[in-house]
């Protein structure tokens, strides 16, 4: 099986001004030695802080965006195109986070087009999938992630990198999580879907993260699972101390 580098990714959502982003970066810079070179790290600030983040984040911490529009340019007031993100040095772009799907009505098909736009611009899409509570209760988890994964990969370029994040909606910001074994089972299923729609080799190399109420105390229980290649973290990524603590835990260190 191809080696998959662990990835810890913070999603700040609608949090932090430019000044607050600078303060985070300054604190993080004092801890860079704790970020083990065996893993990849990224943080997704709001659009307004991306260009500063690219300058002030330690080079080991890549910059991600939280959304993108699928079109290259045009009359889409308030939207941001992939080339605009690429120009700022953005590496990753979240696609189809459940908050985008829920509050901004992003469809599976739109997510597929956004994946293609991000790859065409030379960045790595992070496709978010996951069932909500009603779907979980109805036993539809596998069907939901399968539908979202297939649509998200429908227009993906052959051979271009993509990251998938499995985030059960009911676990986001709630303090509730699936058991590591349950998250592993869903992620193994997602990998099987990738294998079916792409290839065995591609599925073996694609990184699939777990997200939803990840914190320093529980990250390792998820990333120790064979199919879980890292974490996408909201709340616990806002403080530099907990971001670093998660990085240390994920790469095998002791959490203080
Ligand atoms: P949380 O959010 O870590 O605050 O639960 C995760 C996410 O929405 O990516």
Short mmCIF file of C-alpha atoms and ligand atoms in Angstrom, two decimals:
data_model
loop_
_atom_site.label_atom_id
_atom_site.label_comp_id
_atom_site.label_asym_id
_atom_site.label_seq_id
_atom_site.Cartn_x
_atom_site.Cartn_y
_atom_site.Cartn_z
CA UNK A 1 0.00 0.00 0.00
CA UNK A 2 1.23 3.45 -0.84
CA UNK A 3 2.48 5.46 2.09
CA UNK A 4 0.02 8.12 3.19
CA UNK A 5 1.40 11.09 5.11
CA UNK A 6 -0.83 12.11 8.03
CA UNK A 7 -2.52 15.49 7.61
CA UNK A 8 -3.78 17.74 10.39
CA UNK A 9 -6.00 20.49 9.04
CA UNK A 10 -7.63 23.30 10.98
CA UNK A 11 -10.87 24.88 9.75
CA UNK A 12 -11.37 28.24 11.39
CA UNK A 13 -14.79 28.81 9.84
CA UNK A 14 -15.93 32.44 10.30
CA UNK A 15 -13.39 33.17 13.02
CA UNK A 16 -10.31 35.39 13.32
CA UNK A 17 -9.50 38.77 11.88
CA UNK A 18 -6.19 39.58 10.24
CA UNK A 19 -4.82 40.74 13.62
CA UNK A 20 -5.97 37.53 15.30
CA UNK A 21 -4.43 35.47 12.51
CA UNK A 22 -1.12 37.24 13.06
CA UNK A 23 -1.27 36.52 16.80
CA UNK A 24 -1.96 32.83 16.12
CA UNK A 25 0.99 32.67 13.72
CA UNK A 26 3.32 34.31 16.20
CA UNK A 27 2.40 31.80 18.89
CA UNK A 28 2.69 28.92 16.43
CA UNK A 29 6.13 30.07 15.30
CA UNK A 30 7.43 29.50 18.83
CA UNK A 31 6.28 25.87 18.64
CA UNK A 32 7.31 24.87 15.13
CA UNK A 33 9.84 22.38 16.41
CA UNK A 34 6.89 20.40 17.83
CA UNK A 35 5.48 19.93 14.32
CA UNK A 36 7.08 16.65 13.34
CA UNK A 37 8.29 16.45 9.75
CA UNK A 38 6.58 13.09 9.26
CA UNK A 39 3.18 14.77 8.81
CA UNK A 40 1.56 17.62 6.87
CA UNK A 41 -0.19 20.55 8.54
CA UNK A 42 -2.61 23.14 7.23
CA UNK A 43 -4.97 25.81 8.50
CA UNK A 44 -7.95 27.27 6.63
CA UNK A 45 -8.53 30.90 7.71
CA UNK A 46 -11.29 33.10 6.31
CA UNK A 47 -10.64 34.56 2.83
CA UNK A 48 -9.69 37.93 4.31
CA UNK A 49 -6.74 36.46 6.22
CA UNK A 50 -5.37 34.12 3.53
CA UNK A 51 -2.71 36.39 2.10
CA UNK A 52 -1.37 37.30 5.54
CA UNK A 53 -1.48 33.64 6.64
CA UNK A 54 0.67 32.67 3.68
CA UNK A 55 3.31 35.16 4.82
CA UNK A 56 3.24 34.66 8.58
CA UNK A 57 2.50 30.95 9.05
CA UNK A 58 5.54 28.73 9.54
CA UNK A 59 6.46 27.13 6.19
CA UNK A 60 5.51 23.75 7.63
CA UNK A 61 1.88 24.90 7.96
CA UNK A 62 0.15 25.17 4.58
CA UNK A 63 -2.72 27.55 3.93
CA UNK A 64 -6.15 26.30 2.94
CA UNK A 65 -9.32 28.11 1.86
CA UNK A 66 -12.79 27.20 3.11
CA UNK A 67 -14.69 27.50 -0.15
CA UNK A 68 -14.36 28.46 -3.80
CA UNK A 69 -16.67 29.20 -6.71
CA UNK A 70 -16.71 26.70 -9.56
CA UNK A 71 -16.45 29.29 -12.37
CA UNK A 72 -13.14 30.78 -13.49
CA UNK A 73 -14.47 34.37 -13.37
CA UNK A 74 -17.63 36.32 -14.06
CA UNK A 75 -20.71 37.96 -12.62
CA UNK A 76 -20.91 36.12 -9.28
CA UNK A 77 -21.00 38.90 -6.71
CA UNK A 78 -19.32 37.96 -3.46
CA UNK A 79 -17.66 34.82 -4.78
CA UNK A 80 -13.98 33.86 -5.12
CA UNK A 81 -12.42 31.91 -8.02
CA UNK A 82 -9.77 29.22 -7.76
CA UNK A 83 -7.10 31.27 -9.56
CA UNK A 84 -7.50 34.03 -6.95
CA UNK A 85 -6.71 31.53 -4.22
CA UNK A 86 -3.83 29.98 -6.12
CA UNK A 87 -2.28 33.43 -6.54
CA UNK A 88 -2.16 33.81 -2.73
CA UNK A 89 -0.23 30.57 -2.28
CA UNK A 90 -3.21 28.51 -1.10
CA UNK A 91 -2.53 24.75 -1.13
CA UNK A 92 -5.85 23.17 -0.08
CA UNK A 93 -9.49 24.17 -0.60
CA UNK A 94 -12.36 22.73 1.46
CA UNK A 95 -15.25 21.65 -0.74
CA UNK A 96 -18.76 20.89 0.44
CA UNK A 97 -18.30 21.34 4.17
CA UNK A 98 -21.61 20.39 5.78
CA UNK A 99 -22.20 24.01 6.80
CA UNK A 100 -21.91 25.00 3.13
CA UNK A 101 -24.28 22.21 2.13
CA UNK A 102 -26.75 22.99 4.92
CA UNK A 103 -26.81 26.80 5.07
CA UNK A 104 -25.76 27.71 1.55
CA UNK A 105 -27.49 24.90 -0.33
CA UNK A 106 -24.45 23.47 -2.05
CA UNK A 107 -25.39 20.45 -4.07
CA UNK A 108 -23.43 17.28 -4.71
CA UNK A 109 -23.08 18.28 -8.36
CA UNK A 110 -21.72 21.74 -7.48
CA UNK A 111 -19.18 20.08 -5.18
CA UNK A 112 -18.03 17.94 -8.10
CA UNK A 113 -17.53 21.01 -10.26
CA UNK A 114 -15.65 22.80 -7.48
CA UNK A 115 -13.31 19.82 -7.10
CA UNK A 116 -12.51 20.05 -10.81
CA UNK A 117 -11.95 23.82 -10.62
CA UNK A 118 -9.56 23.49 -7.68
CA UNK A 119 -7.55 20.73 -9.34
CA UNK A 120 -7.40 22.64 -12.62
CA UNK A 121 -5.90 25.58 -10.72
CA UNK A 122 -3.21 23.35 -9.22
CA UNK A 123 -4.52 23.09 -5.67
CA UNK A 124 -5.77 20.13 -3.63
CA UNK A 125 -9.50 19.86 -2.94
CA UNK A 126 -10.58 18.57 0.46
CA UNK A 127 -13.98 17.03 -0.23
CA UNK A 128 -16.13 16.89 2.91
CA UNK A 129 -18.74 14.16 3.22
CA UNK A 130 -20.88 12.92 6.09
CA UNK A 131 -24.36 12.00 7.21
CA UNK A 132 -26.64 14.07 9.42
CA UNK A 133 -28.33 12.73 12.53
CA UNK A 134 -31.57 11.73 10.82
CA UNK A 135 -29.67 9.90 8.10
CA UNK A 136 -27.59 8.13 10.70
CA UNK A 137 -30.67 7.12 12.67
CA UNK A 138 -32.23 5.81 9.47
CA UNK A 139 -29.17 3.64 8.79
CA UNK A 140 -28.26 5.65 5.70
CA UNK A 141 -24.70 6.61 6.58
CA UNK A 142 -23.02 4.43 3.97
CA UNK A 143 -25.45 5.43 1.23
CA UNK A 144 -24.99 9.15 1.99
CA UNK A 145 -21.19 9.12 1.99
CA UNK A 146 -21.24 6.96 -1.12
CA UNK A 147 -23.48 9.43 -2.99
CA UNK A 148 -21.42 12.44 -1.86
CA UNK A 149 -18.10 10.76 -2.68
CA UNK A 150 -19.20 9.64 -6.15
CA UNK A 151 -20.53 13.11 -7.01
CA UNK A 152 -17.48 14.81 -5.57
CA UNK A 153 -15.14 12.65 -7.66
CA UNK A 154 -17.27 12.73 -10.81
CA UNK A 155 -15.23 15.45 -12.47
CA UNK A 156 -11.95 14.93 -10.63
CA UNK A 157 -8.88 14.89 -12.85
CA UNK A 158 -7.20 11.54 -13.33
CA UNK A 159 -4.11 11.35 -11.16
CA UNK A 160 -4.62 14.74 -9.45
CA UNK A 161 -4.47 14.79 -5.67
CA UNK A 162 -7.59 15.03 -3.56
CA UNK A 163 -8.21 14.67 0.15
CA UNK A 164 -11.52 13.43 1.54
CA UNK A 165 -12.78 14.35 5.00
CA UNK A 166 -15.45 12.22 6.66
CA UNK A 167 -17.36 14.51 9.01
CA UNK A 168 -20.59 13.19 10.51
CA UNK A 169 -22.75 16.33 10.76
CA UNK A 170 -23.99 15.35 14.22
CA UNK A 171 -20.41 15.27 15.51
CA UNK A 172 -19.45 18.77 14.34
CA UNK A 173 -19.14 21.23 17.20
CA UNK A 174 -21.18 19.00 19.51
CA UNK A 175 -18.56 17.17 21.55
CA UNK A 176 -20.10 13.93 20.28
CA UNK A 177 -18.07 11.57 18.11
CA UNK A 178 -18.49 8.16 16.58
CA UNK A 179 -16.30 5.51 18.14
CA UNK A 180 -12.93 5.25 16.37
CA UNK A 181 -14.02 1.83 15.12
CA UNK A 182 -17.23 3.26 13.65
CA UNK A 183 -15.34 6.13 11.97
CA UNK A 184 -12.83 3.61 10.63
CA UNK A 185 -15.63 1.48 9.16
CA UNK A 186 -17.21 4.43 7.33
CA UNK A 187 -13.83 5.64 6.08
CA UNK A 188 -12.94 2.15 4.85
CA UNK A 189 -16.23 2.21 2.98
CA UNK A 190 -15.36 5.59 1.43
CA UNK A 191 -12.01 4.17 0.34
CA UNK A 192 -13.81 1.25 -1.30
CA UNK A 193 -16.02 3.72 -3.18
CA UNK A 194 -12.92 5.57 -4.38
CA UNK A 195 -11.45 2.27 -5.50
CA UNK A 196 -14.58 1.48 -7.49
CA UNK A 197 -14.88 4.86 -9.22
CA UNK A 198 -11.15 5.55 -9.66
CA UNK A 199 -8.63 2.75 -9.18
CA UNK A 200 -7.01 0.50 -6.61
CA UNK A 201 -3.81 2.54 -6.66
CA UNK A 202 -5.60 5.86 -6.38
CA UNK A 203 -7.72 4.61 -3.47
CA UNK A 204 -4.63 3.34 -1.69
CA UNK A 205 -2.96 6.73 -1.94
CA UNK A 206 -5.87 9.11 -1.22
CA UNK A 207 -5.82 10.60 2.25
CA UNK A 208 -9.10 10.35 4.15
CA UNK A 209 -9.45 12.41 7.33
CA UNK A 210 -11.89 12.17 10.21
CA UNK A 211 -13.55 15.39 11.42
CA UNK A 212 -16.06 16.24 14.15
CA UNK A 213 -15.21 17.24 17.73
CA UNK A 214 -11.56 16.26 17.39
CA UNK A 215 -9.35 17.55 20.21
CA UNK A 216 -5.90 16.80 21.65
CA UNK A 217 -7.32 14.10 23.93
CA UNK A 218 -9.04 12.04 21.22
CA UNK A 219 -7.17 12.69 17.95
CA UNK A 220 -4.85 9.74 18.35
CA UNK A 221 -7.70 7.27 18.83
CA UNK A 222 -8.91 8.21 15.34
CA UNK A 223 -5.61 8.59 13.51
CA UNK A 224 -4.37 5.25 14.88
CA UNK A 225 -7.02 3.53 12.75
CA UNK A 226 -5.55 2.02 9.58
CA UNK A 227 -7.75 3.95 7.14
CA UNK A 228 -7.80 7.30 8.96
CA UNK A 229 -5.00 9.52 7.67
CA UNK A 230 -5.48 12.61 9.77
CA UNK A 231 -8.07 15.03 11.09
CA UNK A 232 -10.06 18.08 10.05
CA UNK A 233 -10.60 20.18 13.15
CA UNK A 234 -12.79 23.20 13.83
CA UNK A 235 -13.00 24.50 17.40
CA UNK A 236 -9.78 22.92 18.70
CA UNK A 237 -7.77 24.47 15.86
CA UNK A 238 -8.45 28.05 16.97
CA UNK A 239 -5.88 28.03 19.78
CA UNK A 240 -2.24 27.53 18.81
CA UNK A 241 -1.66 25.44 21.94
CA UNK A 242 -4.34 22.89 21.08
CA UNK A 243 -3.35 22.84 17.38
CA UNK A 244 0.20 21.95 18.40
CA UNK A 245 -1.02 19.45 21.00
CA UNK A 246 -3.04 17.67 18.30
CA UNK A 247 -0.03 17.66 15.98
CA UNK A 248 2.12 16.13 18.71
CA UNK A 249 -0.49 13.52 19.60
CA UNK A 250 -1.10 12.61 15.96
CA UNK A 251 2.58 12.03 15.29
CA UNK A 252 3.08 9.87 18.34
CA UNK A 253 4.17 12.25 21.08
CA UNK A 254 2.77 12.54 24.58
CA UNK A 255 0.13 15.21 25.14
CA UNK A 256 0.91 17.30 28.22
P1 LIG B 1 -15.34 20.79 15.15
O1 LIG B 1 -15.60 21.12 13.59
O2 LIG B 1 -13.93 20.24 15.25
O3 LIG B 1 -15.50 22.11 15.85
O4 LIG B 1 -16.35 19.77 15.55
C1 LIG B 1 -15.11 20.26 12.60
C2 LIG B 1 -15.42 20.85 11.24
O5 LIG B 1 -16.51 21.40 11.04
O6 LIG B 1 -14.58 20.75 10.31
#
